[in-house]
């Protein structure tokens, strides 16, 4: 199956949008970490340290997501160059590696989103637990 020079360009818009989304996630997590660090300096709380540890893992995953996404884009451009020079088989392999790199990036994104959702559920369970305690306490009726 021949691969045309235009085929790798299909990844450009998708990869660019994905990289933009990853950058937004990175900036959001970085802002949260800065706020938590400030809160930890004011009130040393073990839970804040656990949140920062969780966010640090997420930052690492986002960095690898970005690196895999950039590699995918780089390989797509390189594939176009190789196809332009009429090296069909090399171009096919490079494009395949580009797609694998994009899949890796998306897999890391899936992992990072799961960590994020688990952290939010932990926060919600804490609030739900407090509400249940309030409901179970006998209410005092004033006469």
Coordinates of N, CA and C in Angstrom, one line a residue:
X1 N 0.8 -1.2 0.0 CA 0.0 0.0 0.0 C 0.9 1.2 0.0
X2 N 0.8 2.1 -1.0 CA 1.6 3.3 -1.1 C 1.1 4.3 -0.1
X3 N 2.1 5.0 0.5 CA 1.7 6.1 1.5 C 2.1 7.4 0.8
X4 N 1.1 8.3 0.8 CA 1.3 9.6 0.1 C 1.8 10.7 1.1
X5 N 2.4 11.7 0.6 CA 3.0 12.7 1.4 C 1.9 13.4 2.2
X6 N 0.7 13.5 1.7 CA -0.4 14.2 2.4 C -0.9 13.4 3.6
X7 N -0.7 12.1 3.7 CA -1.3 11.3 4.8 C -0.8 11.7 6.1
X8 N 0.6 11.9 6.4 CA 1.0 12.3 7.7 C 0.5 13.6 8.1
X9 N 0.1 14.5 7.2 CA -0.4 15.8 7.6 C -1.7 15.7 8.3
X10 N -2.4 14.6 8.2 CA -3.6 14.4 8.9 C -3.4 14.4 10.4
X11 N -2.3 14.1 10.9 CA -2.0 14.1 12.3 C -1.7 15.5 12.9
X12 N -1.4 16.5 12.0 CA -1.0 17.8 12.4 C -2.0 18.5 13.3
X13 N -3.2 18.6 12.8 CA -4.3 19.3 13.6 C -4.6 18.6 14.8
X14 N -4.7 17.3 14.8 CA -5.1 16.5 16.0 C -3.9 16.6 17.0
X15 N -2.7 16.4 16.6 CA -1.6 16.5 17.5 C -1.4 17.9 18.1
X16 N -1.6 18.9 17.3 CA -1.5 20.3 17.8 C -2.6 20.6 18.9
X17 N -3.8 20.1 18.6 CA -4.8 20.3 19.6 C -4.6 19.5 20.9
X18 N -4.1 18.3 20.8 CA -3.7 17.5 21.9 C -2.6 18.2 22.7
X19 N -1.6 18.7 22.1 CA -0.5 19.3 22.8 C -1.0 20.6 23.5
X20 N -1.9 21.3 22.9 CA -2.5 22.5 23.6 C -3.3 22.0 24.8
X21 N -4.1 21.0 24.7 CA -4.8 20.5 25.9 C -3.8 20.0 27.0
X22 N -2.7 19.4 26.6 CA -1.8 18.9 27.6 C -1.1 20.1 28.3
X23 N -0.8 21.1 27.5 CA -0.2 22.3 28.1 C -1.2 23.0 29.1
X24 N -2.5 23.0 28.7 CA -3.5 23.6 29.7 C -3.5 22.8 30.9
X25 N -3.5 21.5 30.8 CA -3.5 20.6 32.0 C -2.3 20.9 32.9
X26 N -1.1 21.0 32.2 CA 0.1 21.3 32.9 C 0.0 22.6 33.7
X27 N -0.4 23.6 33.1 CA -0.6 24.9 33.7 C -1.5 24.9 34.9
X28 N -2.6 24.2 34.7 CA -3.6 24.1 35.8 C -3.0 23.3 37.0
X29 N -2.3 22.2 36.8 CA -1.7 21.4 37.8 C -0.6 22.3 38.5
X30 N 0.2 23.0 37.7 CA 1.2 23.8 38.3 C 0.6 24.9 39.2
X31 N -0.5 25.5 38.8 CA -1.1 26.5 39.6 C -1.7 25.9 40.9
X32 N -2.2 24.7 40.9 CA -2.8 24.1 42.1 C -1.6 23.7 43.0
X33 N -0.5 23.3 42.5 CA 0.7 22.9 43.3 C 1.2 24.2 44.0
X34 N 1.3 25.3 43.3 CA 1.7 26.5 43.9 C 0.8 26.9 45.1
X35 N -0.5 26.8 44.9 CA -1.4 27.2 45.9 C -1.3 26.2 47.1
X36 N -1.1 24.9 46.8 CA -1.0 24.0 47.9 C 0.3 24.2 48.7
X37 N 1.3 24.5 48.0 CA 2.6 24.8 48.7 C 2.5 26.0 49.7
X38 N 1.8 27.0 49.2 CA 1.5 28.2 50.0 C 0.7 27.8 51.2
X39 N -0.4 27.0 51.0 CA -1.2 26.5 52.1 C -0.4 25.6 53.1
X40 N 0.5 24.8 52.6 CA 1.3 24.0 53.4 C 2.2 24.8 54.3
X41 N 2.8 25.9 53.8 CA 3.6 26.7 54.6 C 2.9 27.4 55.7
X42 N 1.6 27.7 55.5 CA 0.8 28.4 56.5 C 0.3 27.3 57.5
X43 N -0.1 26.2 57.1 CA -0.6 25.1 58.0 C -0.1 23.8 57.5
X44 N 0.9 23.3 58.2 CA 1.5 22.0 57.8 C 0.5 20.9 58.0
X45 N 0.1 20.3 56.9 CA -1.0 19.3 56.9 C -0.5 18.1 56.1
X46 N -0.6 16.9 56.6 CA -0.1 15.7 55.9 C -0.9 15.5 54.6
X47 N -2.2 15.8 54.6 CA -3.1 15.6 53.4 C -2.6 16.5 52.3
X48 N -2.1 17.7 52.6 CA -1.6 18.6 51.6 C -0.4 18.0 50.9
X49 N 0.5 17.4 51.7 CA 1.7 16.7 51.2 C 1.3 15.6 50.3
X50 N 0.2 14.8 50.6 CA -0.2 13.7 49.8 C -0.8 14.2 48.5
X51 N -1.5 15.3 48.5 CA -2.0 15.9 47.3 C -0.9 16.4 46.4
X52 N 0.1 17.0 47.0 CA 1.3 17.5 46.2 C 2.0 16.3 45.6
X53 N 2.1 15.2 46.3 CA 2.7 14.0 45.8 C 1.9 13.5 44.6
X54 N 0.6 13.4 44.7 CA -0.3 13.0 43.6 C -0.1 13.9 42.4
X55 N -0.1 15.2 42.7 CA 0.1 16.2 41.6 C 1.4 16.1 40.9
X56 N 2.5 15.8 41.7 CA 3.8 15.6 41.1 C 3.8 14.4 40.1
X57 N 3.1 13.3 40.5 CA 3.0 12.2 39.5 C 2.3 12.7 38.3
X58 N 1.2 13.4 38.5 CA 0.5 13.9 37.3 C 1.3 14.8 36.4
X59 N 2.2 15.7 37.0 CA 3.1 16.5 36.2 C 4.0 15.6 35.4
X60 N 4.6 14.6 36.0 CA 5.5 13.7 35.3 C 4.8 13.0 34.1
X61 N 3.5 12.6 34.4 CA 2.8 12.0 33.3 C 2.5 13.0 32.1
X62 N 2.2 14.2 32.5 CA 1.9 15.2 31.5 C 3.1 15.5 30.7
X63 N 4.3 15.5 31.4 CA 5.6 15.8 30.6 C 5.8 14.7 29.6
X64 N 5.6 13.4 30.0 CA 5.7 12.3 29.1 C 4.7 12.3 28.0
X65 N 3.5 12.7 28.3 CA 2.4 12.9 27.3 C 2.8 13.9 26.3
X66 N 3.4 15.0 26.7 CA 3.8 16.0 25.8 C 5.0 15.6 24.9
X67 N 5.9 14.9 25.6 CA 7.1 14.4 24.8 C 6.7 13.4 23.7
X68 N 5.8 12.5 24.1 CA 5.3 11.5 23.1 C 4.5 12.2 22.0
X69 N 3.7 13.2 22.3 CA 3.0 14.0 21.3 C 3.9 14.7 20.4
X70 N 4.9 15.3 20.9 CA 5.9 16.1 20.1 C 6.6 15.1 19.2
X71 N 7.0 13.9 19.8 CA 7.7 12.9 19.0 C 6.8 12.4 17.8
X72 N 5.5 12.3 18.1 CA 4.6 11.9 17.0 C 4.6 13.0 15.9
X73 N 4.5 14.2 16.3 CA 4.5 15.3 15.3 C 5.8 15.3 14.6
X74 N 6.9 15.2 15.3 CA 8.2 15.2 14.6 C 8.3 14.0 13.6
X75 N 7.9 12.8 14.0 CA 8.0 11.7 13.1 C 7.1 11.9 11.9
X76 N 5.9 12.5 12.1 CA 5.1 12.8 10.9 C 5.7 13.7 9.9
X77 N 6.4 14.8 10.4 CA 7.1 15.7 9.5 C 8.3 15.0 8.8
X78 N 9.0 14.2 9.6 CA 10.1 13.4 9.1 C 9.6 12.4 8.0
X79 N 8.5 11.8 8.3 CA 7.8 10.9 7.3 C 7.6 11.6 6.0
X80 N 7.0 12.8 6.1 CA 6.8 13.6 4.9 C 8.0 13.9 4.1
X81 N 9.1 14.2 4.8 CA 10.4 14.4 4.1 C 10.9 13.1 3.4
X82 N 10.8 12.0 4.1 CA 11.2 10.7 3.6 C 10.4 10.3 2.4
X83 N 9.1 10.6 2.5 CA 8.2 10.2 1.3 C 8.5 11.2 0.2
X84 N 8.8 12.4 0.5 CA 9.1 13.4 -0.6 C 10.4 12.9 -1.4
X85 N 11.3 12.3 -0.6 CA 12.5 11.8 -1.2 C 12.3 10.4 -1.9
X86 N 11.1 9.9 -1.8 CA 10.6 8.7 -2.5 C 11.2 7.4 -1.8
X87 N 11.3 7.4 -0.5 CA 11.7 6.2 0.3 C 10.4 5.7 0.9
X88 N 9.6 5.0 0.2 CA 8.3 4.5 0.5 C 8.3 3.6 1.8
X89 N 9.1 2.6 1.8 CA 9.1 1.7 3.0 C 9.6 2.4 4.2
X90 N 10.6 3.2 4.2 CA 11.0 3.9 5.3 C 9.9 4.9 5.8
X91 N 9.3 5.5 4.9 CA 8.2 6.4 5.2 C 7.0 5.7 6.0
X92 N 6.7 4.5 5.5 CA 5.7 3.7 6.1 C 6.0 3.4 7.6
X93 N 7.3 2.9 7.8 CA 7.7 2.6 9.1 C 7.7 3.8 10.0
X94 N 8.2 4.9 9.5 CA 8.3 6.2 10.3 C 6.8 6.6 10.7
X95 N 5.9 6.5 9.8 CA 4.5 6.9 10.0 C 3.9 6.0 11.1
X96 N 4.3 4.7 11.0 CA 3.8 3.7 12.0 C 4.3 4.1 13.4
X97 N 5.6 4.5 13.5 CA 6.1 4.9 14.7 C 5.5 6.2 15.2
X98 N 5.1 7.0 14.3 CA 4.4 8.3 14.7 C 3.1 7.9 15.3
X99 N 2.4 7.0 14.7 CA 1.1 6.6 15.2 C 1.2 5.9 16.6
X100 N 2.3 5.1 16.7 CA 2.5 4.5 18.0 C 2.8 5.5 19.1
X101 N 3.6 6.5 18.7 CA 3.9 7.6 19.7 C 2.7 8.3 20.1
X102 N 1.8 8.5 19.2 CA 0.5 9.2 19.5 C -0.3 8.3 20.4
X103 N -0.4 7.0 20.1 CA -1.1 6.1 21.0 C -0.5 6.1 22.4
X104 N 0.8 6.1 22.5 CA 1.5 6.2 23.8 C 1.1 7.5 24.6
X105 N 1.1 8.6 23.9 CA 0.7 9.8 24.5 C -0.8 9.8 25.0
X106 N -1.7 9.2 24.2 CA -3.1 9.1 24.6 C -3.3 8.2 25.8
X107 N -2.5 7.1 25.8 CA -2.5 6.1 26.9 C -2.1 6.8 28.2
X108 N -1.0 7.6 28.1 CA -0.6 8.3 29.3 C -1.6 9.3 29.8
X109 N -2.3 9.9 28.8 CA -3.3 10.9 29.1 C -4.5 10.2 29.8
X110 N -4.8 9.0 29.4 CA -5.8 8.2 30.0 C -5.5 7.9 31.5
X111 N -4.2 7.5 31.7 CA -3.7 7.2 33.1 C -3.8 8.5 33.9
X112 N -3.4 9.6 33.4 CA -3.4 10.9 34.1 C -4.8 11.3 34.5
X113 N -5.7 11.1 33.6 CA -7.1 11.5 33.9 C -7.7 10.6 35.0
X114 N -7.3 9.3 35.0 CA -7.8 8.4 36.0 C -7.2 8.8 37.4
X115 N -6.0 9.2 37.5 CA -5.4 9.7 38.7 C -6.2 11.0 39.2
X116 N -6.4 11.9 38.2 CA -7.2 13.1 38.6 C -8.6 12.8 39.1
X117 N -9.3 11.9 38.5 CA -10.6 11.5 38.9 C -10.6 10.9 40.3
X118 N -9.6 10.0 40.5 CA -9.5 9.4 41.8 C -9.2 10.4 42.9
X119 N -8.4 11.4 42.6 CA -8.2 12.4 43.6 C -9.4 13.2 43.9
X120 N -10.2 13.6 42.9 CA -11.4 14.3 43.1 C -12.4 13.5 43.9
X121 N -12.5 12.2 43.6 CA -13.4 11.3 44.4 C -13.0 11.2 45.8
X122 N -11.7 11.3 46.1 CA -11.3 11.3 47.5 C -11.7 12.5 48.2
X123 N -11.7 13.7 47.5 CA -12.2 14.9 48.1 C -13.7 14.8 48.4
X124 N -14.4 14.3 47.4 CA -15.8 14.2 47.6 C -16.2 13.2 48.6
X125 N -15.5 12.1 48.8 CA -15.8 11.1 49.8 C -15.6 11.7 51.2
X126 N -14.6 12.6 51.3 CA -14.4 13.3 52.6 C -15.6 14.2 53.0
X127 N -16.1 14.9 52.0 CA -17.3 15.7 52.2 C -18.5 14.9 52.5
X128 N -18.7 13.8 51.8 CA -19.8 12.9 52.0 C -19.8 12.3 53.3
X129 N -18.6 11.9 53.8 CA -18.4 11.3 55.1 C -18.8 12.3 56.2
X130 N -18.5 13.6 56.1 CA -18.9 14.6 57.0 C -20.4 14.8 57.1
X131 N -21.0 14.8 55.9 CA -22.4 15.0 55.8 C -23.2 13.8 56.5
X132 N -22.7 12.6 56.3 CA -23.3 11.4 56.9 C -23.2 11.5 58.4
X133 N -22.1 12.0 58.9 CA -21.9 12.1 60.4 C -22.9 13.1 60.9
X134 N -23.1 14.2 60.2 CA -24.1 15.2 60.7 C -25.5 14.6 60.7
X135 N -25.8 13.8 59.7 CA -27.2 13.3 59.6 C -27.4 12.2 60.7
X136 N -26.4 11.5 61.1 CA -26.5 10.5 62.1 C -26.5 11.0 63.6
X137 N -26.0 12.2 63.8 CA -26.1 12.8 65.1 C -27.5 13.2 65.5
X138 N -27.9 12.9 66.7 CA -29.3 13.2 67.1 C -29.4 14.7 67.2
X139 N -30.5 15.2 66.7 CA -30.7 16.6 66.7 C -31.3 17.1 68.0
X140 N -31.0 18.2 68.4 CA -31.5 18.8 69.7 C -32.6 19.8 69.3
X141 N -33.8 19.5 69.8 CA -34.9 20.4 69.5 C -35.1 21.3 70.8
X142 N -35.0 22.6 70.5 CA -35.3 23.6 71.6 C -36.7 23.8 71.8
X143 N -37.1 23.9 73.1 CA -38.5 24.1 73.4 C -38.8 25.5 73.9

